mmCIF file of C-alpha atoms in Angstrom:
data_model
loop_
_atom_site.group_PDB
_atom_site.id
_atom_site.type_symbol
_atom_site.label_atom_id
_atom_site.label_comp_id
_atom_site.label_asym_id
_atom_site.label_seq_id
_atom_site.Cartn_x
_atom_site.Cartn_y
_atom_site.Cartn_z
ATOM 1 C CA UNK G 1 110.345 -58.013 136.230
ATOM 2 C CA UNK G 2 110.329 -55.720 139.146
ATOM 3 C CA UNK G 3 107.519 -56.152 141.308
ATOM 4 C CA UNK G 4 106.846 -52.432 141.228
ATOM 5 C CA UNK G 5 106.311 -52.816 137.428
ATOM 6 C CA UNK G 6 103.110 -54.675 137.209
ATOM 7 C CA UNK G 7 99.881 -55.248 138.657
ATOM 8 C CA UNK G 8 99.363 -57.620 141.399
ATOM 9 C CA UNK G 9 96.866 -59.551 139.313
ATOM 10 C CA UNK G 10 99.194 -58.872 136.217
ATOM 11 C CA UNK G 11 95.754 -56.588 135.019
ATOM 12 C CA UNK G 12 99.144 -54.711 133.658
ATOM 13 C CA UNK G 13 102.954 -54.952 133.335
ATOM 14 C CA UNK G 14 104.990 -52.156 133.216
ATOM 15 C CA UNK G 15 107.352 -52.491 129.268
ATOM 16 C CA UNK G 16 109.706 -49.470 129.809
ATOM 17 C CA UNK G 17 111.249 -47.386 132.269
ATOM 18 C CA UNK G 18 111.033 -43.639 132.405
ATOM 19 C CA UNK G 19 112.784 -40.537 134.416
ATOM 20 C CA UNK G 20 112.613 -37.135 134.937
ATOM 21 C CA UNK G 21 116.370 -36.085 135.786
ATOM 22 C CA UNK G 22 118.668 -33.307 135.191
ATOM 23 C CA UNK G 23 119.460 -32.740 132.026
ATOM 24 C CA UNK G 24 122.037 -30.466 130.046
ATOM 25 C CA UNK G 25 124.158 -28.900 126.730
ATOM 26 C CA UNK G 26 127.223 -31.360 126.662
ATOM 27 C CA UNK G 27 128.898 -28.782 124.467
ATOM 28 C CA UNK G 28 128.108 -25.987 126.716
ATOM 29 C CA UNK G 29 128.843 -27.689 130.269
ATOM 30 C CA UNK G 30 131.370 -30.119 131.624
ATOM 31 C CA UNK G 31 130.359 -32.938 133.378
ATOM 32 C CA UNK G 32 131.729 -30.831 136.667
ATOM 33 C CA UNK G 33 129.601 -27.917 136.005
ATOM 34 C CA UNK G 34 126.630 -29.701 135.264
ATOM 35 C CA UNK G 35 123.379 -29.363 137.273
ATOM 36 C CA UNK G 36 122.611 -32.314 139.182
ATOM 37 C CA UNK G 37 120.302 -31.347 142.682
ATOM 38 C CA UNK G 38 117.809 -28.692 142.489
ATOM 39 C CA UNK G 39 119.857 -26.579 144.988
ATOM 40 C CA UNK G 40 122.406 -26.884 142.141
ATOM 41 C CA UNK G 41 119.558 -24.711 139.483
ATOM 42 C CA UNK G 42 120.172 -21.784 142.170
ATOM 43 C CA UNK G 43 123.436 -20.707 141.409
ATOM 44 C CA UNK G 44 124.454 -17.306 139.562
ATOM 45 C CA UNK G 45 125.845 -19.064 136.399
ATOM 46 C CA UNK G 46 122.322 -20.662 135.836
ATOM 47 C CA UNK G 47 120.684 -17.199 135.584
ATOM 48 C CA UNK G 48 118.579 -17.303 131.990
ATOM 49 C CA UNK G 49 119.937 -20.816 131.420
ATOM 50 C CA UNK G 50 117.382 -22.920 132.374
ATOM 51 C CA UNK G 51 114.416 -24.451 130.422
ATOM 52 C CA UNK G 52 111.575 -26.301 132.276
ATOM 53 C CA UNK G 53 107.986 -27.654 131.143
ATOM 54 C CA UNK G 54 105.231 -25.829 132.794
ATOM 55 C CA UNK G 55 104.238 -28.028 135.782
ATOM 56 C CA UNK G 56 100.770 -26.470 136.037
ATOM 57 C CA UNK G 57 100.033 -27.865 132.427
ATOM 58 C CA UNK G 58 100.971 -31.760 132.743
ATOM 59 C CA UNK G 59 100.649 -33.929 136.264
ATOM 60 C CA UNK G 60 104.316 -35.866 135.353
ATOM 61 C CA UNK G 61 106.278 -32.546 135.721
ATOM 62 C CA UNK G 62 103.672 -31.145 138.531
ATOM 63 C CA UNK G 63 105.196 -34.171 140.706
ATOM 64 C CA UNK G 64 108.977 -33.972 139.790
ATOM 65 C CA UNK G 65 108.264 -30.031 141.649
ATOM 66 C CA UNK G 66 106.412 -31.971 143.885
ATOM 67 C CA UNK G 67 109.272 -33.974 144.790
ATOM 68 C CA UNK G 68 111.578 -30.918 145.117
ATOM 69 C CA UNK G 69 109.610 -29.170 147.092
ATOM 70 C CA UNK G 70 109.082 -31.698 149.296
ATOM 71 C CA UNK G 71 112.519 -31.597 150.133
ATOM 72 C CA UNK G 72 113.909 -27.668 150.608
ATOM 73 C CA UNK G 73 110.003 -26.295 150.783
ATOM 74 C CA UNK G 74 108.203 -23.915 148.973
ATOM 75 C CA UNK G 75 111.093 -21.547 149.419
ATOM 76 C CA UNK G 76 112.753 -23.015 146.689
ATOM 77 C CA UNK G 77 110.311 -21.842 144.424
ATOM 78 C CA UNK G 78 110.803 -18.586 144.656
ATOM 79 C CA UNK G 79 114.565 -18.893 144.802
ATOM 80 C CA UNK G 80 114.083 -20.971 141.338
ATOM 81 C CA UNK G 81 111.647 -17.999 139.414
ATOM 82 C CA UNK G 82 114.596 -15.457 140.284
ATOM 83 C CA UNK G 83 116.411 -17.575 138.104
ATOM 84 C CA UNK G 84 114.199 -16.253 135.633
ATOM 85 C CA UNK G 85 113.663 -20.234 133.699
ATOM 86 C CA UNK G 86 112.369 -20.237 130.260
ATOM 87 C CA UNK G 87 108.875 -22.265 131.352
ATOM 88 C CA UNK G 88 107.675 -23.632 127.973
ATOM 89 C CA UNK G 89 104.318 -25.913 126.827
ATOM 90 C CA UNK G 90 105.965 -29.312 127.097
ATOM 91 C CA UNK G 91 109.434 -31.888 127.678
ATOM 92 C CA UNK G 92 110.127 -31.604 123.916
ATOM 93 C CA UNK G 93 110.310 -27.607 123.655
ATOM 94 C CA UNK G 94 112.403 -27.822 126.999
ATOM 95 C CA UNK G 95 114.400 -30.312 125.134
ATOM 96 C CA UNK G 96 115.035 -28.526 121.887
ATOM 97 C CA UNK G 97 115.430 -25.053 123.884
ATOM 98 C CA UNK G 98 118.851 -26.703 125.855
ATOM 99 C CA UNK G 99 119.786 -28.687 122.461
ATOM 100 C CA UNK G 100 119.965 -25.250 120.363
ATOM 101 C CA UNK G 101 122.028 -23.217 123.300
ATOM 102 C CA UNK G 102 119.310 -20.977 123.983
ATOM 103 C CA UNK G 103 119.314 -22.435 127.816
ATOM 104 C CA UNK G 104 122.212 -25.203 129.036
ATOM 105 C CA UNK G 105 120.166 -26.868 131.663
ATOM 106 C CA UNK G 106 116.661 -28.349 132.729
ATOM 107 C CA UNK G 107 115.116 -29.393 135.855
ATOM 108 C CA UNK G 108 112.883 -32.083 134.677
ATOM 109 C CA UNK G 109 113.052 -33.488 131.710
ATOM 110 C CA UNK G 110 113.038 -37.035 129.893
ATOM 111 C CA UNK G 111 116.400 -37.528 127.579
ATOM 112 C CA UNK G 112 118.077 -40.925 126.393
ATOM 113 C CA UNK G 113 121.135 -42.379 128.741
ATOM 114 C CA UNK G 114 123.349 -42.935 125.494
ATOM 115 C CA UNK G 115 124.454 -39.594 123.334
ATOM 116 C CA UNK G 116 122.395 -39.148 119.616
ATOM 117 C CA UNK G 117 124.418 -38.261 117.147
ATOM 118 C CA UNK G 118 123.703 -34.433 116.620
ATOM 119 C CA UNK G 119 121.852 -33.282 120.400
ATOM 120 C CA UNK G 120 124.425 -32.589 122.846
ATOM 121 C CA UNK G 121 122.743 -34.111 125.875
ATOM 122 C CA UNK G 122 123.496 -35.249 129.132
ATOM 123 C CA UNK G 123 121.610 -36.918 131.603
ATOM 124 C CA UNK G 124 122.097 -37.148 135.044
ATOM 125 C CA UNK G 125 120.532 -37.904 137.866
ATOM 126 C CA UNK G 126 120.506 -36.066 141.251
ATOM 127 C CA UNK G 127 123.216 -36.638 143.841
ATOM 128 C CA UNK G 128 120.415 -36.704 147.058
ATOM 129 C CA UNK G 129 117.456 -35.395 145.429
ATOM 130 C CA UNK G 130 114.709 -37.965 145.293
ATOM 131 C CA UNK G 131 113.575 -37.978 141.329
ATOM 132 C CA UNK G 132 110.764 -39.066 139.324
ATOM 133 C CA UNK G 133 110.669 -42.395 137.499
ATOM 134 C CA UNK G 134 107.707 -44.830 136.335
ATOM 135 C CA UNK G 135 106.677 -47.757 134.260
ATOM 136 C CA UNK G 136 105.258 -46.807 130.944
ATOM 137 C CA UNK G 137 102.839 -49.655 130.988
ATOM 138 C CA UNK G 138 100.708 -52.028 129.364
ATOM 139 C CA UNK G 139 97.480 -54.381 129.293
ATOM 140 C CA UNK G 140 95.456 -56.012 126.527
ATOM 141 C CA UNK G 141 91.416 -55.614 126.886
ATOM 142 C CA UNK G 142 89.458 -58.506 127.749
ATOM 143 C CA UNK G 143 87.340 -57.601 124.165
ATOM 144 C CA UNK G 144 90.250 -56.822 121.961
ATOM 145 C CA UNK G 145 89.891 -57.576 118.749
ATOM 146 C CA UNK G 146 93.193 -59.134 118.029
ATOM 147 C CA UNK G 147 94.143 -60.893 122.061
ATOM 148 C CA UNK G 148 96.605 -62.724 120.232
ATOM 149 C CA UNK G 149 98.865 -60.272 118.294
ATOM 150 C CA UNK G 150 98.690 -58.351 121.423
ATOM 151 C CA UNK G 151 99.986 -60.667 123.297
ATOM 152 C CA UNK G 152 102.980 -61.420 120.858
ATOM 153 C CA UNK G 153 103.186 -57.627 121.045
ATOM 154 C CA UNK G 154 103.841 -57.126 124.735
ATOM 155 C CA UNK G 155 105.903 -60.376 124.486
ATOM 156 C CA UNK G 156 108.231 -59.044 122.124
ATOM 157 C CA UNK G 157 108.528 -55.796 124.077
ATOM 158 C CA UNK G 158 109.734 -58.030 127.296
ATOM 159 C CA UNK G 159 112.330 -59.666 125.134
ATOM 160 C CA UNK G 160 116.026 -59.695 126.419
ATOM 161 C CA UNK G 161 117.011 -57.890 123.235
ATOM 162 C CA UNK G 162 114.526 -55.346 122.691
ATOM 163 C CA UNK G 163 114.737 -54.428 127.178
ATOM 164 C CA UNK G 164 118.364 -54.280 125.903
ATOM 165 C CA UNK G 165 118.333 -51.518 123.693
ATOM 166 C CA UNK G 166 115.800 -49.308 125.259
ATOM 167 C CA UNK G 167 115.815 -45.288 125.766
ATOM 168 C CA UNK G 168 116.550 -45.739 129.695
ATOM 169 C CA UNK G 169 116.057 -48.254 132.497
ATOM 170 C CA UNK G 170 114.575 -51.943 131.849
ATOM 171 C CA UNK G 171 111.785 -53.488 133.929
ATOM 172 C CA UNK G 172 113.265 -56.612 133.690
ATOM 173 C CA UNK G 173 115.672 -57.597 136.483
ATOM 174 C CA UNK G 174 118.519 -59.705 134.522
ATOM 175 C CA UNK G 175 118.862 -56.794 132.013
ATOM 176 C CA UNK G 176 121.749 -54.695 132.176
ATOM 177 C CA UNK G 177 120.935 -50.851 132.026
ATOM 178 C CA UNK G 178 122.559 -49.023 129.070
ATOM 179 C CA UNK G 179 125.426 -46.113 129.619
ATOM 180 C CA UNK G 180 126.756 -47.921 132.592
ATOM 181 C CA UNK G 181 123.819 -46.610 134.789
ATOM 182 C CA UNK G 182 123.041 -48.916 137.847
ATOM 183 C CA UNK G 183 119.460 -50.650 138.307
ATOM 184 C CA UNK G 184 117.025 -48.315 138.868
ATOM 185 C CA UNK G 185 116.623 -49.973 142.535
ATOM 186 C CA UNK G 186 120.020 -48.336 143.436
ATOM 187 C CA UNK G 187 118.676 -44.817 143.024
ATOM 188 C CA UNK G 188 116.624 -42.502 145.281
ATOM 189 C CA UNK G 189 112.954 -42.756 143.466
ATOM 190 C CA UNK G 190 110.273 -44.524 144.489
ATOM 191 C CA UNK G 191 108.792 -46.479 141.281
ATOM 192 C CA UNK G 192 105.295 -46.038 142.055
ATOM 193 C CA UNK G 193 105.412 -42.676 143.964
ATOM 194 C CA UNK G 194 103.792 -40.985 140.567
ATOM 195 C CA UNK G 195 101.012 -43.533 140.729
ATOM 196 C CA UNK G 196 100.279 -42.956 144.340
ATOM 197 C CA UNK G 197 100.268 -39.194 143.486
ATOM 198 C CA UNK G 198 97.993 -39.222 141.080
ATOM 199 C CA UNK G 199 95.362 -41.218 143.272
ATOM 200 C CA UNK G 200 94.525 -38.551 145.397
ATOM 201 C CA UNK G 201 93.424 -36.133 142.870
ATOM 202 C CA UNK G 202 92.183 -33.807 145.148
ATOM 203 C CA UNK G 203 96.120 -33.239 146.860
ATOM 204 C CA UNK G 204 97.181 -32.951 143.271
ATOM 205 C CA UNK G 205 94.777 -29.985 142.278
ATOM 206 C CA UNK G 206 95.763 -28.369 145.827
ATOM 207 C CA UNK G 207 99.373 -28.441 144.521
ATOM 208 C CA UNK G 208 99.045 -27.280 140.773
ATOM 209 C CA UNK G 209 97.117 -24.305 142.471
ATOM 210 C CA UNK G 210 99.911 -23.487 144.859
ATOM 211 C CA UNK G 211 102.501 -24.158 142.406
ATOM 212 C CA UNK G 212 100.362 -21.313 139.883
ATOM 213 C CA UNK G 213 101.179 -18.657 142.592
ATOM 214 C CA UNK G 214 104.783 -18.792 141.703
ATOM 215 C CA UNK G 215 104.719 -19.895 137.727
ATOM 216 C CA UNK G 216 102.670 -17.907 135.585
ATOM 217 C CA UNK G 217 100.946 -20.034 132.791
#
């Protein structure tokens, strides 16, 4: 298990592995022309192609733009709404708007390493940009009413096997990562920046009011 997965005191372990990276139509897009840095999003041939979640609405995607702008500045913002994105309610919608055709690209969004039979995905992550990942984690209360079968539960989900056939990265260190992707280690995120984040509440509320100025609800 990495270390960045669980609590100190084990109050929680982290089960699965999440990012936000770059995803896009594999029908519509080569691998080549696929978006893969946020500086990528700005060129003319992503013009009404892109679908994003609103990152005013939910603090995941509020710190995936937090991340980006943290790197080419608030600049980038306004470069990106000339792009004129499709901003809709959620990561699904996003989803389903670049799995139809109606956009070939988005910024932030959550999508499965392997191909599904039917959605033309790919995901990728960024070249330099730093990107969002986290734990989706875990704990069993001290008064629940079943401690045992909860236990077996989060056991199970720690199994070789079942880390083996997850939706993205493992938390377990002697678990290969499916689609030939490296350990999430090798990559530029930092597996508890999110967590950190969302700790100072009052920085996040100063940044989904800033970020308002330049998306529209």
């Amino acid at each position: 298990m990495f270390s960045q997965y669980r609590d100190s005191d084990y109050a929680y372990i982290g089960l699965l592995g999440r990012s936000f990276g770059r995803v896009s139509n594999s029908d519509l897009l080569t691998e080549a022309e696929a978006p893969r840095d946020a500086s990528d999003f700005l060129a003319s041939a992503f013009r009404d192609k892109i679908a994003v979640p609103d990152p005013t609405s939910e603090d995941a995607i509020l710190f995936a733009f937090y991340l980006v702008t943290q790197k080419y500045g608030l600049r980038y913002m306004e470069q990106f709404m000339e792009q004129n994105p499709l901003i809709v309610a959620n990561g699904g919608v996003a989803i389903a708007s670049t799995v139809s055709g109606r956009r070939t690209a988005s910024l932030s969004s959550l999508a499965p390493f392997l191909p599904v039979p039917g959605q033309p995905l790919r995901y990728v992550v960024p070249r330099t940009d730093q990107f969002m990942s986290w734990p989706q984690t875990a704990a069993i209360f001290r008064k629940a009413s079943h401690p045992a079968a909860a236990k077996l539960y989060i056991a199970w989900q720690l199994t070789v096997e079942r880390q083996s056939t997850g939706f993205q990265w493992p938390t377990r260190r002697d678990v290969t990562p499916p689609g030939g992707r490296q350990r999430i280690t090798e990559y530029n995120t930092s597996l508890n920046g999110f967590r950190e984040f969302l700790r100072d509440r009052e920085e996040v509320e100063r940044f989904r009011a800033l970020i308002k100025t330049f998306v529209a609800p």
